PDB file of C-alpha atoms in Angstrom:
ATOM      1  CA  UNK A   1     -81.243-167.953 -78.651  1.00  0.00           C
ATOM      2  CA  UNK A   2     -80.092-167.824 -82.307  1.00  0.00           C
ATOM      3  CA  UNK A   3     -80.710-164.022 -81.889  1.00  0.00           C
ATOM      4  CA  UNK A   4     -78.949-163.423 -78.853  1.00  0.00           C
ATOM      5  CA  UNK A   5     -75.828-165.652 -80.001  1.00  0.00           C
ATOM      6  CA  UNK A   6     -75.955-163.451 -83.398  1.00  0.00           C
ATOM      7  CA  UNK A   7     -75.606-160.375 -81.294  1.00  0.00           C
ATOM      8  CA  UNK A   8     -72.732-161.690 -79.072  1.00  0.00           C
ATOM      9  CA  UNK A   9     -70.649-162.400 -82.364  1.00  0.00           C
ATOM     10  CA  UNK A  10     -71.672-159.114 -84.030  1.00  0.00           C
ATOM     11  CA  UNK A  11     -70.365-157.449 -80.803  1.00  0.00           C
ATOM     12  CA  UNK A  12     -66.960-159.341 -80.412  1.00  0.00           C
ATOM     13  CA  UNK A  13     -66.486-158.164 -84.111  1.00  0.00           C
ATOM     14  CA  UNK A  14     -66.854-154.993 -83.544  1.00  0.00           C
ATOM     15  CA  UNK A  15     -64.639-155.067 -80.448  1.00  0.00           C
ATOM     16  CA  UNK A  16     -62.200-156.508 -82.660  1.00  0.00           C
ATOM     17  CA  UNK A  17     -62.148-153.888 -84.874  1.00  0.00           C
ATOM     18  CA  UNK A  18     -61.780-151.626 -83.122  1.00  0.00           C
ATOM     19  CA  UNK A  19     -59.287-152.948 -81.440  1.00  0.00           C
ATOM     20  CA  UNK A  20     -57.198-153.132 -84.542  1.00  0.00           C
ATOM     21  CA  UNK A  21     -58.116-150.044 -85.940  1.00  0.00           C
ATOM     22  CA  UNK A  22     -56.310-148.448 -82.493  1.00  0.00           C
ATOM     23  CA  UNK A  23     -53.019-146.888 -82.995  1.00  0.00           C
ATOM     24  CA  UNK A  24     -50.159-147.634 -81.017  1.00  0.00           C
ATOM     25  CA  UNK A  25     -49.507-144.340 -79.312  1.00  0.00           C
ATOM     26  CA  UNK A  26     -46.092-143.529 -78.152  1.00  0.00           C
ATOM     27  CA  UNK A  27     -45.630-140.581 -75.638  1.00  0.00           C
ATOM     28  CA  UNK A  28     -42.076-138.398 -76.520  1.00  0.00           C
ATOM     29  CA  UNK A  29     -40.973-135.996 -73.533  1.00  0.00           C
ATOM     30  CA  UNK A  30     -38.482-133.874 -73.691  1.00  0.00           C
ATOM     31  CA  UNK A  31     -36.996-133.243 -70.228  1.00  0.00           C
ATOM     32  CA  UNK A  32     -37.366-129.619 -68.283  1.00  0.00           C
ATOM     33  CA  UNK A  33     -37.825-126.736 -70.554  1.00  0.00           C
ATOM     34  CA  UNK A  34     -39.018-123.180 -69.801  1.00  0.00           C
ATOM     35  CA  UNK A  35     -37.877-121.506 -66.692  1.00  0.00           C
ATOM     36  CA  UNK A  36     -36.367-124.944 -65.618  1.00  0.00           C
ATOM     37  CA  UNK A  37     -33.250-125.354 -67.845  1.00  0.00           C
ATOM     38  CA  UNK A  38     -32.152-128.972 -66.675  1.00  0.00           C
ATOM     39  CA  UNK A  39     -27.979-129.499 -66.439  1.00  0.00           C
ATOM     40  CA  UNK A  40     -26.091-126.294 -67.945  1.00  0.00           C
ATOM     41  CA  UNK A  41     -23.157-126.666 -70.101  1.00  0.00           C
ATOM     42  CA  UNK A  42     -20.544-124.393 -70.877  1.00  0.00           C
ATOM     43  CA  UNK A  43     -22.205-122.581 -73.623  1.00  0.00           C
ATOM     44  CA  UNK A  44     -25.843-124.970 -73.811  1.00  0.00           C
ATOM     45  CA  UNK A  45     -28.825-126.003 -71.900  1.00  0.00           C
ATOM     46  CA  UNK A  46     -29.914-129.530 -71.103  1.00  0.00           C
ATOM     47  CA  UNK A  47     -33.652-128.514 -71.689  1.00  0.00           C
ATOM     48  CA  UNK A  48     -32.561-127.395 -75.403  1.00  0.00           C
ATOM     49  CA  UNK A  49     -30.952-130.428 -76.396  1.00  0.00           C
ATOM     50  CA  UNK A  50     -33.507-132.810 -75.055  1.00  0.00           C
ATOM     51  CA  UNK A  51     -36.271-130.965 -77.402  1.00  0.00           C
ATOM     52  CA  UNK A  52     -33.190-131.443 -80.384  1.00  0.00           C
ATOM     53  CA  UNK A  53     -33.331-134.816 -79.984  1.00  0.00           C
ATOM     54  CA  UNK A  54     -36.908-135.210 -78.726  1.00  0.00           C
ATOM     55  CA  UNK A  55     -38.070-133.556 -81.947  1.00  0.00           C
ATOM     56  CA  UNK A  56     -36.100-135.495 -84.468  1.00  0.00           C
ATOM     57  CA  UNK A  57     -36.580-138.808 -82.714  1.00  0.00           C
ATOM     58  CA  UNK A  58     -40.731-137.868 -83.353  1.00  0.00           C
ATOM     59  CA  UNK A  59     -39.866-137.233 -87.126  1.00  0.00           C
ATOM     60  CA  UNK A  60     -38.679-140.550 -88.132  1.00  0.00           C
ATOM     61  CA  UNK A  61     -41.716-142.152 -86.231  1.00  0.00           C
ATOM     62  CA  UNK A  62     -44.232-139.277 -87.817  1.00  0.00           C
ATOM     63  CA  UNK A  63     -42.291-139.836 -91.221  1.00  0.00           C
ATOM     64  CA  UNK A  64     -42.308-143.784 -91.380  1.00  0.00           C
ATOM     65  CA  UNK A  65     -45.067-145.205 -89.151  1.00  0.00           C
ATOM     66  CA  UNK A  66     -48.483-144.458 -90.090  1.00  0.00           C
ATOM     67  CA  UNK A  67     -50.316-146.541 -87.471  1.00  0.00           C
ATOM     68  CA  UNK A  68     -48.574-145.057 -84.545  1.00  0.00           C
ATOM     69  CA  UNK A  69     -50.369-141.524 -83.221  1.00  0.00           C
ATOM     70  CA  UNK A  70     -46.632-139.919 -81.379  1.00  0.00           C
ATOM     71  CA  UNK A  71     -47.873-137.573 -78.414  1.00  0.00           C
ATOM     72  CA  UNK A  72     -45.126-134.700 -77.073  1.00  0.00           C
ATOM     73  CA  UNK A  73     -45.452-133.536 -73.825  1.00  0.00           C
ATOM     74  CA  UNK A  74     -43.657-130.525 -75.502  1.00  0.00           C
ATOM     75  CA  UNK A  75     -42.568-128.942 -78.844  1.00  0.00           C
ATOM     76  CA  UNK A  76     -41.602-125.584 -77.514  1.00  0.00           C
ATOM     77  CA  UNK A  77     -39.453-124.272 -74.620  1.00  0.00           C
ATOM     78  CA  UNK A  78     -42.320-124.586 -72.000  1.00  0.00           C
ATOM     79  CA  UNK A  79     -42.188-125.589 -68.697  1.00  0.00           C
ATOM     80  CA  UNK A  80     -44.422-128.648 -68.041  1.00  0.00           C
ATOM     81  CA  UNK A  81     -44.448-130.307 -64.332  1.00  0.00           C
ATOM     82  CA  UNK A  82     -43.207-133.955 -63.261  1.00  0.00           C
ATOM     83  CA  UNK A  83     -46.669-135.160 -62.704  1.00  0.00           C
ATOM     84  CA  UNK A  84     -48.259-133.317 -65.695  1.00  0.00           C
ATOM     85  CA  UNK A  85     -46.026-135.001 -67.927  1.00  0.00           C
ATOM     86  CA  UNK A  86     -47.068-138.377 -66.692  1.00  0.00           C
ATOM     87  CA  UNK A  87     -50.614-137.472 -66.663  1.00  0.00           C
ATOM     88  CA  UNK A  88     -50.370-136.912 -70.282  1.00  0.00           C
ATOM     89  CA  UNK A  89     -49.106-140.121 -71.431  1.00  0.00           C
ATOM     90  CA  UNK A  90     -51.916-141.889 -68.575  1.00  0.00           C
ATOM     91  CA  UNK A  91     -55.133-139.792 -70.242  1.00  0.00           C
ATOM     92  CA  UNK A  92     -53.823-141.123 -73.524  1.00  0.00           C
ATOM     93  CA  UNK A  93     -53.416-144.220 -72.449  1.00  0.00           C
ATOM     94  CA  UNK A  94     -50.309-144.635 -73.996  1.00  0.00           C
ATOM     95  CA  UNK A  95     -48.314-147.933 -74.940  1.00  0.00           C
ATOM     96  CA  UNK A  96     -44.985-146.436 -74.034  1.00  0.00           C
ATOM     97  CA  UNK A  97     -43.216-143.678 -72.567  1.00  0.00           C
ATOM     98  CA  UNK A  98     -39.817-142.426 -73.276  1.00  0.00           C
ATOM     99  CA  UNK A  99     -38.488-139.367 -71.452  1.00  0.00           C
ATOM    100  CA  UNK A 100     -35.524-137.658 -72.965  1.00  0.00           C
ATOM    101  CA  UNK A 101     -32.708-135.798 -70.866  1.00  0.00           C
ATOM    102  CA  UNK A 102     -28.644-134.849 -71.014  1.00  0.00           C
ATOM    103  CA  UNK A 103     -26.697-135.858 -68.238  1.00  0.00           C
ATOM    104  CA  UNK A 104     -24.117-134.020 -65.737  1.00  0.00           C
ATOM    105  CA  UNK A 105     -21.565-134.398 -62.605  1.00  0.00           C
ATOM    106  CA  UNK A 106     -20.192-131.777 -60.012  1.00  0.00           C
ATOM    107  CA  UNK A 107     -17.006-131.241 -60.263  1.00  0.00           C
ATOM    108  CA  UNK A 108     -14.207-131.890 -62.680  1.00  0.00           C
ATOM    109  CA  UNK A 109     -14.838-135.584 -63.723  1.00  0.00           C
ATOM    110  CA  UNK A 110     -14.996-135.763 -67.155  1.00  0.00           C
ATOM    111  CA  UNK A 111     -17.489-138.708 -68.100  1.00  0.00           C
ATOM    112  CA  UNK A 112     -18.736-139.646 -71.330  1.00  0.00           C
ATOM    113  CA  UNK A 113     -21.554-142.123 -72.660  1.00  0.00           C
ATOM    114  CA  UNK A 114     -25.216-142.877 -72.956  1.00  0.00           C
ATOM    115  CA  UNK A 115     -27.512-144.671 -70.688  1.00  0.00           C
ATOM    116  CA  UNK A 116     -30.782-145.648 -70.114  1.00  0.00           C
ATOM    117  CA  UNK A 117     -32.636-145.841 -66.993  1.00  0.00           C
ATOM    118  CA  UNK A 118     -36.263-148.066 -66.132  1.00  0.00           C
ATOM    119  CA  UNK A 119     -38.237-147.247 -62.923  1.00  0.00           C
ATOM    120  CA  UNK A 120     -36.672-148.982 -59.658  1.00  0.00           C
ATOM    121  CA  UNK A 121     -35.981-148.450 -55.874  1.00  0.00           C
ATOM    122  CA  UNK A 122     -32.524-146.046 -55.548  1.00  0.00           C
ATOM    123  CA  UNK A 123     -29.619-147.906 -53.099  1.00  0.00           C
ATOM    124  CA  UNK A 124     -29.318-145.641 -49.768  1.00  0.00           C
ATOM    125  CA  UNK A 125     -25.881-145.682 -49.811  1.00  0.00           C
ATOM    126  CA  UNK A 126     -25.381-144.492 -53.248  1.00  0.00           C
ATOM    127  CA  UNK A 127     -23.963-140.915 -54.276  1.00  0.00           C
ATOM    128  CA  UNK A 128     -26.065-138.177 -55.525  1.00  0.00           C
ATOM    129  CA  UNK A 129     -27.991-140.121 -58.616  1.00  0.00           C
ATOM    130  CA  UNK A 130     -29.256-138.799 -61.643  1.00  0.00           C
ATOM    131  CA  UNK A 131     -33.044-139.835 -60.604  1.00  0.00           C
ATOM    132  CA  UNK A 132     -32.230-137.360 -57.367  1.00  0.00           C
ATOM    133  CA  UNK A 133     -30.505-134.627 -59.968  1.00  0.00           C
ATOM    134  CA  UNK A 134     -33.400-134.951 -62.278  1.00  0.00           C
ATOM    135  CA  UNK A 135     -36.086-135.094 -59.341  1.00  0.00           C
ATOM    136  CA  UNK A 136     -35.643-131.639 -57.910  1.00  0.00           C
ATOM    137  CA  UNK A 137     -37.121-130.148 -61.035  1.00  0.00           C
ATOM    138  CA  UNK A 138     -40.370-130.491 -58.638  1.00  0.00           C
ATOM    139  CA  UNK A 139     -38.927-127.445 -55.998  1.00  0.00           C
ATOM    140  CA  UNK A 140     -40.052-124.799 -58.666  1.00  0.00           C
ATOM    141  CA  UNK A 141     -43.670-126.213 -59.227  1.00  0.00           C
ATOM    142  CA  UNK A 142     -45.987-124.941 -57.377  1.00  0.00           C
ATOM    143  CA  UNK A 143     -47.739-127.003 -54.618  1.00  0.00           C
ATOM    144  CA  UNK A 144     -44.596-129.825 -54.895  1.00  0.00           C
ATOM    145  CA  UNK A 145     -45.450-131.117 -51.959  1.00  0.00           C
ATOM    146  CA  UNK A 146     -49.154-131.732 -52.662  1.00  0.00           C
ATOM    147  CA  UNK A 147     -48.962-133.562 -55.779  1.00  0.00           C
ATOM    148  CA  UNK A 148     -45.983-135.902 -54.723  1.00  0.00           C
ATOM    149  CA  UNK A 149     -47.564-136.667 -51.536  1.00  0.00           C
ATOM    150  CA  UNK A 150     -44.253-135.259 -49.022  1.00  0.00           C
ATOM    151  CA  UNK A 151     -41.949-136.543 -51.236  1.00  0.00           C
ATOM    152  CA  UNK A 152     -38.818-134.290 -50.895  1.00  0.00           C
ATOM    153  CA  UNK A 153     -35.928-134.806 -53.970  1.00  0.00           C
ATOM    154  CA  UNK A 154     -33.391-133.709 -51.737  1.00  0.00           C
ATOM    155  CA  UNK A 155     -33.696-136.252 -48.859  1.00  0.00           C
ATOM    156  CA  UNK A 156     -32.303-139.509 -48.888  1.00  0.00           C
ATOM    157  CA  UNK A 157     -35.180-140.913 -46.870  1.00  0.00           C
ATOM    158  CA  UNK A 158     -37.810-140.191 -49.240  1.00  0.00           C
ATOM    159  CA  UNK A 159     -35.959-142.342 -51.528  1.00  0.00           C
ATOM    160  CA  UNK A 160     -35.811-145.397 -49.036  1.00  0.00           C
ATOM    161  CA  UNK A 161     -39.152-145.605 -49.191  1.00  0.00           C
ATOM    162  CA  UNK A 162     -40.125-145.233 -52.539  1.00  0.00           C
ATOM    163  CA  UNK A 163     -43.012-147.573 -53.075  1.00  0.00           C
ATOM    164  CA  UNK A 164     -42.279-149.073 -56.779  1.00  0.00           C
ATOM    165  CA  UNK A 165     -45.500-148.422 -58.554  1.00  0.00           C
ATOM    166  CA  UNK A 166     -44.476-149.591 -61.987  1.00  0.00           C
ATOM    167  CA  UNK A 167     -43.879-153.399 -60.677  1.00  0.00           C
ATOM    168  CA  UNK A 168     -46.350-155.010 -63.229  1.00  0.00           C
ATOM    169  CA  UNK A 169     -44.445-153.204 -66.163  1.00  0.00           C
ATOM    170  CA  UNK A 170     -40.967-153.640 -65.585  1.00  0.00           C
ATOM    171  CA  UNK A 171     -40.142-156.334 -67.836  1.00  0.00           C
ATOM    172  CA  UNK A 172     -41.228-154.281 -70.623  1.00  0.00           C
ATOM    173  CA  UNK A 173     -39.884-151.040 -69.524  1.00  0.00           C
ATOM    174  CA  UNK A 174     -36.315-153.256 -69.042  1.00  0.00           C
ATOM    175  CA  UNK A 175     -37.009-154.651 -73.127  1.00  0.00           C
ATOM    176  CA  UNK A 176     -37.474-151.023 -73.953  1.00  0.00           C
ATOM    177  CA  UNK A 177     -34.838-150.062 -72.241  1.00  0.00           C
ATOM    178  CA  UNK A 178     -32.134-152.490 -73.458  1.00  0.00           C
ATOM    179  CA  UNK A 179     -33.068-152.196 -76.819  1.00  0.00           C
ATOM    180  CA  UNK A 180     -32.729-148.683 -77.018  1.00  0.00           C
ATOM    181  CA  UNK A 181     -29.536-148.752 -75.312  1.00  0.00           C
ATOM    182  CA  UNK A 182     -28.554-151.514 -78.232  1.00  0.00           C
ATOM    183  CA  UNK A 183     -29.525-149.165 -81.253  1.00  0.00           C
ATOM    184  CA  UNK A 184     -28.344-146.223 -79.783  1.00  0.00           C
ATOM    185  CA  UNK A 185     -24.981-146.293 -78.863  1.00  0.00           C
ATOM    186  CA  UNK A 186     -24.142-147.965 -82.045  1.00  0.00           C
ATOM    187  CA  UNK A 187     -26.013-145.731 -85.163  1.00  0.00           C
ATOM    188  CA  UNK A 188     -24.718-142.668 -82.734  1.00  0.00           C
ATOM    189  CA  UNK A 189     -21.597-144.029 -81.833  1.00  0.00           C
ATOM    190  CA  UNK A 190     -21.977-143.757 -78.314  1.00  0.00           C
ATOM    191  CA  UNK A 191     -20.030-145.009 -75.311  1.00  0.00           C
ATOM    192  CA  UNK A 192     -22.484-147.834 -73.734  1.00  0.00           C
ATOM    193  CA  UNK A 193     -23.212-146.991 -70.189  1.00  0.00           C
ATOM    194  CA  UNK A 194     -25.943-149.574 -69.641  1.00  0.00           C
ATOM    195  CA  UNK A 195     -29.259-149.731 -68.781  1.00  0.00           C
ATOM    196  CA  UNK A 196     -29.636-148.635 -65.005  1.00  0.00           C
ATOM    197  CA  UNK A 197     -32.984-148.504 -62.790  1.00  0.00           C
ATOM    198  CA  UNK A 198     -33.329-145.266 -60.155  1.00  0.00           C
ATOM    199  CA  UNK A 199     -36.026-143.612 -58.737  1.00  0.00           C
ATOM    200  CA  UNK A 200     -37.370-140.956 -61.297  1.00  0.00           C
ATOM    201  CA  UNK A 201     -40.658-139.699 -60.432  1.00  0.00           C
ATOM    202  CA  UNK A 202     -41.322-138.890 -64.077  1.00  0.00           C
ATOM    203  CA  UNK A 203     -41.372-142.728 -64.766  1.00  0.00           C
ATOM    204  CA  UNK A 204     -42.971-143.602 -61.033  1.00  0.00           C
ATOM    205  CA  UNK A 205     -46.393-141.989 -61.987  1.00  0.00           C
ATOM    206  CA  UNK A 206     -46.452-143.457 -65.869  1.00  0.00           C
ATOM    207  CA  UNK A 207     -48.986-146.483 -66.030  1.00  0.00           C
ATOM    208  CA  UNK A 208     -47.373-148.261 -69.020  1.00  0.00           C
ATOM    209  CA  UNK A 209     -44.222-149.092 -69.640  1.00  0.00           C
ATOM    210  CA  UNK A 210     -41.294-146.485 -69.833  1.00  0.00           C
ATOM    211  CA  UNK A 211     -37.722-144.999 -69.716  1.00  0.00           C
ATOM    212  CA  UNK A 212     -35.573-142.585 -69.432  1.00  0.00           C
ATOM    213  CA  UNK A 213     -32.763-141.800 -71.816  1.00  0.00           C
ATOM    214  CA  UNK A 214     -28.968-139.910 -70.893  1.00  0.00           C
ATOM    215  CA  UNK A 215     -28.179-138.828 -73.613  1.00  0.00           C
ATOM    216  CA  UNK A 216     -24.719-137.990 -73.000  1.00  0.00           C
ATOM    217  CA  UNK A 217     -22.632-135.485 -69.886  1.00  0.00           C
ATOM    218  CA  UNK A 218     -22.740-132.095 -71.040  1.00  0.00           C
ATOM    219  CA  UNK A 219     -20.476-130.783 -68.224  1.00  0.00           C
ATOM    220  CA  UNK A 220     -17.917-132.873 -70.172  1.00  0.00           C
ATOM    221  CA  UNK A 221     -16.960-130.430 -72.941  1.00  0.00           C
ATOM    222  CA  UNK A 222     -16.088-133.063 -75.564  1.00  0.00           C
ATOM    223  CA  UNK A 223     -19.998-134.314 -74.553  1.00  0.00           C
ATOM    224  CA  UNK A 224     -21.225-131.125 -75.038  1.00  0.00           C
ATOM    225  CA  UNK A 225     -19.975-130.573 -78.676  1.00  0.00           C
ATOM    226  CA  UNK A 226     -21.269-133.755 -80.013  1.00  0.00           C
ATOM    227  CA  UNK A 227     -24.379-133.141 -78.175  1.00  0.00           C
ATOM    228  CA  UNK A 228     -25.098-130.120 -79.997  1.00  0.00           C
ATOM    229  CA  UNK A 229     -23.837-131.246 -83.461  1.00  0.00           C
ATOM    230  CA  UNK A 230     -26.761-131.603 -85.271  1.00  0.00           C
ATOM    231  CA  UNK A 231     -25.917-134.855 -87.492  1.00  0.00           C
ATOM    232  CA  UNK A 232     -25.375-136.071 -83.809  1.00  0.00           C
ATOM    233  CA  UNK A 233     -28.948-134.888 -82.850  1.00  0.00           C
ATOM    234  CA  UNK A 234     -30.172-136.606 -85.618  1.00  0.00           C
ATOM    235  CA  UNK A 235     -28.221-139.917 -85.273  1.00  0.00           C
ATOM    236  CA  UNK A 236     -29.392-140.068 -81.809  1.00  0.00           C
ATOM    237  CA  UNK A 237     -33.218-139.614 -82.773  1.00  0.00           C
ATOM    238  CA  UNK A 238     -32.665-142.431 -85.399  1.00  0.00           C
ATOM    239  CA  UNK A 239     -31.351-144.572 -82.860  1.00  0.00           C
ATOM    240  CA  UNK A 240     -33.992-144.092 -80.751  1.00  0.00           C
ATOM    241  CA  UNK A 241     -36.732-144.744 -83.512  1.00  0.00           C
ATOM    242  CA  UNK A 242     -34.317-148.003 -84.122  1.00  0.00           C
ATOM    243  CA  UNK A 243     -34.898-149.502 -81.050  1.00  0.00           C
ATOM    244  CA  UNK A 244     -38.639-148.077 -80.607  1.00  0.00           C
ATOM    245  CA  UNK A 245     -39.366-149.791 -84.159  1.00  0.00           C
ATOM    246  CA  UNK A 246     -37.803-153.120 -83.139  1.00  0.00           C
ATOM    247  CA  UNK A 247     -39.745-152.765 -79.564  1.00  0.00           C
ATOM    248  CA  UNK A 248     -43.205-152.127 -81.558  1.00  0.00           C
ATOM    249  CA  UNK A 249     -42.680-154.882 -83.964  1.00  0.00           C
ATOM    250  CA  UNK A 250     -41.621-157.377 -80.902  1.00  0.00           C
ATOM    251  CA  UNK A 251     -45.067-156.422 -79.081  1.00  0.00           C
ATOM    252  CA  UNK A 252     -47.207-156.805 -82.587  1.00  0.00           C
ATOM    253  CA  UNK A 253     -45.513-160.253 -83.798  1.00  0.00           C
ATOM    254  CA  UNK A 254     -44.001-158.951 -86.608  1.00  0.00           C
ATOM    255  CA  UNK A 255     -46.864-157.193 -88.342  1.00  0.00           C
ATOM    256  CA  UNK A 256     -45.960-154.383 -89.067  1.00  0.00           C
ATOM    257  CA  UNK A 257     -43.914-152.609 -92.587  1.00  0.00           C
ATOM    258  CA  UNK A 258     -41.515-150.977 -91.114  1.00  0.00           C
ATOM    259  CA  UNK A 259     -38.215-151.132 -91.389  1.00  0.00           C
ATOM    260  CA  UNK A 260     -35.777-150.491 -87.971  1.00  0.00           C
ATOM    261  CA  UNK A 261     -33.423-149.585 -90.156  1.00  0.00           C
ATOM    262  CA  UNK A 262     -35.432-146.857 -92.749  1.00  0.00           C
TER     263      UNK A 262
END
């Protein structure tokens, strides 16, 4: 008995451990890329200044948090599909997921400002959304229809029903969300948009809890400029690791070294 109880503590110790030896593993992904180019700007690519921004919001994490491992689902100008990108973060089984990616509008509208989006069901009536702009990146991978089960970007019916997957982590994915939002708009000096919910695929087949970032319109030439600027760039990663920094230390109690603000 003495033996077996001996065994059952050595194990839980051990479990323990390892359990606190586990880094917290963040998942960064830079939106399109390769022979998808996202929104186009006058002069710029959407798919260029998500990596920017991607990239430098990974070097303050890489720079000032030891105990977290920071997973891309691309450094380079590669072309990775929706589902791929998803899978990535899943196999790792990561503890969060933010997906990085500029905004746009048809037209002549002029708009201006940041927001950030969770996972949730689309209205019907609503006008062309960015979840349906960003969603069509599936039409030039092949076998679309096969790995999103029918589901067709361009049809307002696939979006009414679009079963919510990511139910059990929306509170988190909201925290996330707000927070980022928070930090963001004011060490970048952003116009606050708010934090939105729409049907993005990207964040429909993540298993932990995640966003989306807009990082700003660059169909809006004054959005374009600062989008490109690269203090901007870099103001907008350290937002980012701002509010991922105040997320982590929020989810660990408060142990943790860091500063948000480093």
């Amino acid at each position: 008995m003495k033996a077996l109880l001996l065994l059952a503590f050595l194990s839980a110790a051990v479990a323990a451990m390892a359990a606190g030896s586990k880094k917290f593993t963040l998942v960064i992904d830079a939106g399109h890329g390769g022979k998808d180019s996202g929104a186009l700007g006058k002069y710029s690519k959407e798919k260029t200044i998500n990596l920017n921004v991607a990239l430098a919001f990974g070097r303050y994490v890489e720079q000032n948090c030891p105990d977290v491992k920071v997973i891309y689902t691309r450094k380079t100008d590669v072309f990775i599909p929706l589902h791929e990108r998803a899978d990535i973060a899943n196999r790792n089984k990561a503890d969060i997921f933010i997906s990085i990616h500029t905004n746009a509008i048809a037209g002549r509208q002029q708009l201006t400002g940041l927001e950030t989006y969770t996972m949730g069901m689309r209205r019907s009536d609503e006008k062309l959304s960015a979840a349906m702009r960003e969603n069509e990146v599936v039409l030039i991978e092949d076998n679309f229809q096969q790995h999103y089960a029918g589901f067709d970007p361009r049809s307002p019916e696939s979006y009414i029903i679009f079963d919510m997957i990511n139910e059990a982590n929306m509170v988190e994915s909201v925290n996330l969300a707000k927070k980022i939002q928070k930090n963001v708009c004011r060490t970048a000096s952003r116009p606050d948009k708010g934090v939105k919910q729409d049907a993005f695929l990207v964040l429909r087949e993540t298993s932990m809890p995640a966003c989306l970032i807009e990082l700003g319109y660059i169909t809006t030439a004054s959005e374009e400029t600062y989008l490109n600027n690269k203090k901007n760039v870099d103001a907008l990663g350290r937002g980012i690791y701002q509010a991922f920094v105040e997320y982590k230390n929020s989810k660990s109690a408060g142990n943790t070294n860091t500063s948000p603000g480093k």
